[in-house]
XYZ file of C-alpha atoms in Angstrom:
359
model
C -18.350 36.252 1.116
C -21.427 34.535 2.504
C -24.202 36.804 3.703
C -24.353 36.181 7.443
C -27.952 37.401 7.657
C -29.171 34.414 5.660
C -29.234 30.899 7.036
C -26.632 29.166 4.890
C -25.603 25.610 5.697
C -22.464 25.639 3.566
C -20.249 26.679 6.470
C -21.427 24.000 8.863
C -21.510 21.391 6.088
C -17.868 22.031 5.237
C -17.133 21.453 8.925
C -18.980 18.110 8.878
C -17.231 17.131 5.642
C -13.886 17.874 7.257
C -14.844 15.696 10.228
C -15.395 12.735 7.911
C -12.348 13.472 5.757
C -10.161 13.769 8.868
C -11.855 10.670 10.312
C -12.892 12.542 13.428
C -16.430 12.565 14.808
C -15.737 16.096 16.032
C -12.957 18.507 15.255
C -14.247 20.991 17.802
C -15.505 19.991 21.218
C -17.244 22.275 23.666
C -13.989 22.585 25.618
C -12.080 23.433 22.446
C -14.261 26.119 20.928
C -16.390 27.431 23.803
C -18.989 28.151 21.146
C -21.534 26.163 19.167
C -21.159 25.301 15.490
C -24.261 27.322 14.647
C -22.468 30.578 15.524
C -20.184 30.405 12.486
C -21.650 32.294 9.565
C -18.551 32.450 7.360
C -15.636 30.226 6.458
C -13.004 32.547 7.896
C -14.348 32.210 11.449
C -14.808 28.455 11.160
C -11.332 27.772 9.777
C -9.736 30.189 12.245
C -11.092 28.205 15.193
C -10.314 24.804 13.652
C -6.751 25.921 12.865
C -6.354 27.137 16.437
C -7.662 23.870 17.874
C -5.458 21.668 15.672
C -2.369 23.793 16.353
C -2.981 23.534 20.107
C -3.147 19.766 19.773
C 0.249 19.525 18.073
C 1.736 21.987 20.572
C 0.603 19.719 23.427
C 2.307 16.771 21.731
C 5.365 18.911 21.102
C 6.302 20.757 17.927
C 8.352 18.539 15.666
C 12.026 19.376 15.356
C 14.426 18.683 12.552
C 17.967 19.523 11.576
C 18.158 22.747 9.582
C 21.174 24.448 8.066
C 22.075 27.636 9.955
C 24.524 30.298 8.800
C 25.813 32.555 11.571
C 28.594 34.992 12.419
C 30.632 33.590 15.284
C 34.020 33.910 16.941
C 34.003 30.157 17.607
C 34.348 27.710 14.741
C 31.204 25.609 14.360
C 30.534 23.242 11.501
C 31.881 24.446 8.139
C 33.453 27.849 7.551
C 31.913 29.747 4.654
C 35.136 31.276 3.383
C 33.611 33.273 0.508
C 30.987 35.048 2.650
C 33.528 35.645 5.409
C 35.889 37.374 2.969
C 33.114 39.355 1.274
C 31.908 40.853 4.548
C 35.418 41.466 5.949
C 34.191 40.215 9.344
C 37.513 38.376 9.785
C 38.943 41.788 10.695
C 36.858 41.566 13.874
C 38.071 38.022 14.465
C 34.732 36.551 13.365
C 33.807 33.915 10.803
C 30.634 32.903 9.005
C 30.005 29.270 9.858
C 27.362 26.890 8.561
C 26.122 24.126 10.834
C 23.110 21.909 11.450
C 20.841 22.908 14.306
C 18.081 20.750 15.787
C 15.214 23.217 15.743
C 11.438 23.566 15.593
C 11.907 26.375 13.060
C 11.251 24.016 10.166
C 9.121 24.141 7.025
C 5.923 22.595 8.404
C 5.843 24.792 11.500
C 6.524 27.830 9.330
C 3.516 26.953 7.157
C 1.249 26.735 10.208
C 2.458 29.998 11.723
C 2.266 31.867 8.406
C -1.265 30.612 7.759
C -2.352 31.762 11.219
C -0.730 35.146 10.597
C -2.583 35.487 7.287
C -5.937 34.920 8.977
C -5.127 37.206 11.896
C -4.232 40.053 9.547
C -6.906 39.373 6.903
C -9.606 41.470 8.576
C -12.130 38.724 7.780
C -12.054 36.943 11.139
C -14.270 38.269 13.936
C -12.404 39.548 17.036
C -13.737 36.791 19.316
C -12.361 34.087 17.020
C -9.171 35.995 16.324
C -8.392 35.622 20.029
C -8.140 31.848 19.584
C -5.578 32.294 16.830
C -3.529 34.851 18.723
C -3.230 32.555 21.743
C -2.064 29.699 19.526
C 0.245 32.052 17.633
C 2.230 32.729 20.807
C 3.441 29.118 20.896
C 5.123 29.706 17.522
C 7.143 32.766 18.531
C 10.444 31.024 17.735
C 9.204 30.066 14.270
C 9.868 32.276 11.251
C 7.051 33.596 9.074
C 7.173 32.846 5.380
C 5.506 34.071 2.207
C 2.494 31.763 1.852
C 2.409 32.291 -1.916
C 5.775 30.508 -2.109
C 4.809 27.370 -0.208
C 5.852 24.292 -2.186
C 2.916 22.067 -1.285
C 3.901 19.210 -3.580
C 7.343 18.964 -1.997
C 5.924 18.122 1.449
C 6.676 14.546 2.480
C 5.324 12.754 5.535
C 7.028 10.139 7.658
C 6.450 8.557 11.044
C 7.884 11.623 12.778
C 5.642 14.228 11.178
C 2.553 12.254 10.097
C 0.547 13.882 12.907
C 0.887 17.138 10.946
C -0.987 15.876 7.892
C -4.422 17.114 8.990
C -3.315 20.595 9.951
C -1.175 21.022 6.830
C -4.141 19.946 4.701
C -6.234 22.537 6.515
C -3.568 25.183 5.894
C -3.685 24.261 2.206
C -7.443 24.790 2.173
C -7.121 28.158 3.884
C -4.263 29.439 1.742
C -5.770 28.274 -1.553
C -9.421 28.859 -0.749
C -9.728 31.741 1.681
C -6.723 34.029 1.494
C -7.286 36.527 -1.381
C -4.639 36.610 -4.061
C -3.584 39.400 -6.439
C -4.682 42.033 -3.922
C -8.326 41.082 -4.294
C -10.627 42.238 -1.514
C -12.782 39.123 -1.545
C -12.852 35.603 -2.845
C -15.674 33.935 -4.727
C -16.714 30.630 -3.169
C -16.431 29.052 -6.617
C -12.914 30.250 -7.404
C -10.989 27.677 -9.494
C -8.453 26.842 -6.804
C -11.238 26.464 -4.275
C -13.069 24.093 -6.629
C -10.009 21.870 -6.915
C -9.658 21.780 -3.164
C -13.365 21.200 -2.542
C -13.458 18.477 -5.176
C -10.949 16.428 -3.146
C -12.794 17.161 0.088
C -16.136 16.208 -1.476
C -14.688 12.918 -2.728
C -13.092 12.074 0.617
C -16.249 12.986 2.516
C -18.525 10.693 0.484
C -16.071 7.799 0.677
C -15.526 8.148 4.430
C -19.261 8.579 5.024
C -19.969 5.193 3.461
C -17.029 3.623 5.289
C -18.425 4.765 8.626
C -22.159 4.279 8.158
C -22.217 1.443 5.591
C -19.195 -0.768 6.344
C -20.911 -3.633 4.517
C -20.368 -1.725 1.244
C -16.555 -1.854 1.566
C -16.180 1.690 0.239
C -12.714 2.251 -1.177
C -10.741 4.001 -3.888
C -9.719 1.248 -6.264
C -7.011 1.168 -8.887
C -8.573 0.549 -12.275
C -6.876 -2.294 -14.105
C -7.622 -1.750 -17.750
C -8.537 -4.790 -19.820
C -5.985 -4.569 -22.637
C -4.601 -7.118 -25.021
C -0.860 -7.666 -25.151
C 0.683 -4.918 -27.228
C 3.646 -2.677 -27.769
C 4.556 -0.352 -24.862
C 1.299 -1.044 -22.968
C 3.160 -0.162 -19.767
C 2.693 3.482 -20.710
C -1.089 3.269 -20.385
C -1.911 5.457 -17.338
C -3.278 3.947 -14.157
C -6.552 5.390 -12.905
C -8.124 5.418 -9.456
C -11.847 5.381 -8.900
C -13.109 7.979 -6.441
C -15.339 5.470 -4.661
C -16.132 1.835 -5.364
C -18.936 0.142 -3.439
C -19.343 -3.638 -3.423
C -22.220 -5.608 -1.962
C -22.863 -9.306 -2.621
C -22.990 -9.623 -6.417
C -23.090 -5.876 -7.064
C -20.525 -3.177 -7.644
C -21.033 0.562 -8.027
C -18.370 3.032 -9.119
C -19.038 6.595 -7.970
C -17.229 9.546 -9.512
C -17.683 12.721 -7.437
C -17.546 16.166 -9.050
C -17.403 19.616 -7.485
C -17.616 22.209 -10.240
C -18.861 25.760 -10.630
C -21.050 24.481 -13.473
C -22.379 20.999 -14.168
C -23.520 21.648 -17.752
C -21.905 22.849 -20.951
C -23.869 24.858 -23.493
C -23.485 23.216 -26.891
C -24.943 23.920 -30.285
C -26.496 20.711 -31.589
C -28.209 20.803 -34.994
C -28.598 24.566 -34.722
C -30.167 24.372 -31.273
C -28.400 25.355 -28.070
C -28.621 22.558 -25.541
C -27.217 21.862 -22.094
C -25.097 18.737 -21.823
C -22.969 17.147 -19.134
C -19.214 17.465 -19.487
C -18.233 14.905 -22.116
C -15.078 13.848 -20.271
C -17.054 13.076 -17.105
C -19.574 10.954 -18.970
C -16.906 9.101 -20.941
C -14.859 8.452 -17.807
C -17.634 6.845 -15.771
C -18.673 4.752 -18.794
C -15.082 3.585 -19.337
C -14.795 2.603 -15.679
C -18.058 0.683 -15.670
C -17.538 -1.120 -18.981
C -13.974 -2.111 -18.107
C -14.961 -3.379 -14.658
C -18.015 -5.228 -15.992
C -15.861 -6.949 -18.633
C -13.532 -8.409 -16.004
C -16.029 -9.013 -13.193
C -18.837 -11.475 -12.621
C -20.661 -8.803 -10.605
C -23.438 -6.508 -11.793
C -21.607 -3.221 -12.261
C -23.187 0.219 -12.255
C -21.807 3.754 -12.162
C -22.761 7.137 -10.837
C -21.675 10.695 -11.434
C -22.354 12.491 -8.153
C -22.219 16.267 -8.512
C -22.277 18.913 -5.826
C -25.325 20.981 -6.746
C -24.632 24.413 -8.230
C -26.700 27.559 -8.754
C -27.868 26.280 -12.150
C -31.619 26.011 -12.558
C -31.501 22.393 -13.722
C -30.057 19.602 -11.584
C -29.466 16.309 -13.411
C -31.252 13.203 -12.159
C -30.469 10.568 -14.750
C -31.086 6.846 -14.624
C -30.162 5.086 -17.839
C -28.508 1.963 -19.200
C -25.392 1.800 -21.366
C -24.616 -1.587 -22.905
C -26.602 -3.275 -20.133
C -25.015 -1.380 -17.244
C -26.916 1.165 -15.159
C -25.505 4.693 -15.157
C -26.839 7.321 -12.745
C -26.275 11.039 -12.504
C -27.243 12.583 -9.159
C -26.642 15.833 -7.301
C -25.990 16.540 -3.636
C -27.112 19.965 -2.420
C -24.460 21.195 0.002
C -26.512 24.297 0.820
C -29.152 22.171 2.559
C -29.001 20.922 6.137
C -26.578 18.107 6.847
C -29.517 15.857 7.712
C -30.758 16.381 4.155
C -27.316 15.450 2.781
C -27.189 12.292 4.888
C -30.700 11.352 3.742
C -29.619 11.598 0.090
C -26.467 9.545 0.640
C -28.423 6.951 2.607
C -30.971 6.681 -0.183
C -28.215 6.012 -2.715
C -26.710 3.272 -0.528
C -30.069 1.656 0.317
C -31.104 1.648 -3.329
C -27.795 0.047 -4.290
C -28.144 -2.732 -1.680
C -31.730 -3.422 -2.685
C -33.175 -3.468 -6.161
C -31.732 -0.686 -8.301
C -34.252 1.360 -10.194
């Protein structure tokens, strides 16, 4: 847990990152939260209020409904009779049958995820009473929805369509809460740099940087681009995996590929010639070089690459500017524990340097 007695910008910075990732200037307005952003000193309080606000928004639009299979004891035939269960329970002696039928209901999977995530925060003991009130009010609108075991949520099975696409933001937030905040294995607390949290934050970090440049530097055409490998015709080349860049910036005759990384540690300790040295992760370095060299081979633009790490507690932060086969490669860090103004200044400096003469 974050020490609330120390000014720590991580909480508010995660909020700002979510605003960019969700493509919203503000997730919380004064009317929504009744409190200022500076009052949140831990992630539980912040996410509790955001979850409450987003759930209220979907309630106002109307909870989505879908057809779900219901099994019920009834004296009136509805849908299909479940003969086996009816015989097993001997309810036919009371002139009743077990029937299965489709019911158009709001008690569906997505609404169950939202309600169960709210319940987990309400009962976690980590949310302050004043913020818990927001959740409890929102929770009342889900009284007809069943709770579920959040550890059994099949996140990868969730599909969005035009009817439920408005749920994407809140389900993504529920994923962050369940995988990053709710303790597992009966643990009393959760380290900020837990593996599952890193995976989640890595995607948020990537989305934030990309959306930041889209909003503030539209001339850079920030996008995630499919990497088309330059390969000669060969046997079974269709099995070569496709890769997506995290962020590709283009400006006039320049192109920069940015690979964002959110890890607990930036460096590996390796024994080289009998001496222990710190090195960047080999896979990260090889990946950005492969992207740059492949793109430069096919393009008439000047291509450069950057590994952009979220700064960790390590004493050394890489600041590398080098050239590999004529292409500039940079390694930079972004300190998410600093004020958001400091983060913006660093991102602006990267963009301005790219548009002007690169060092």
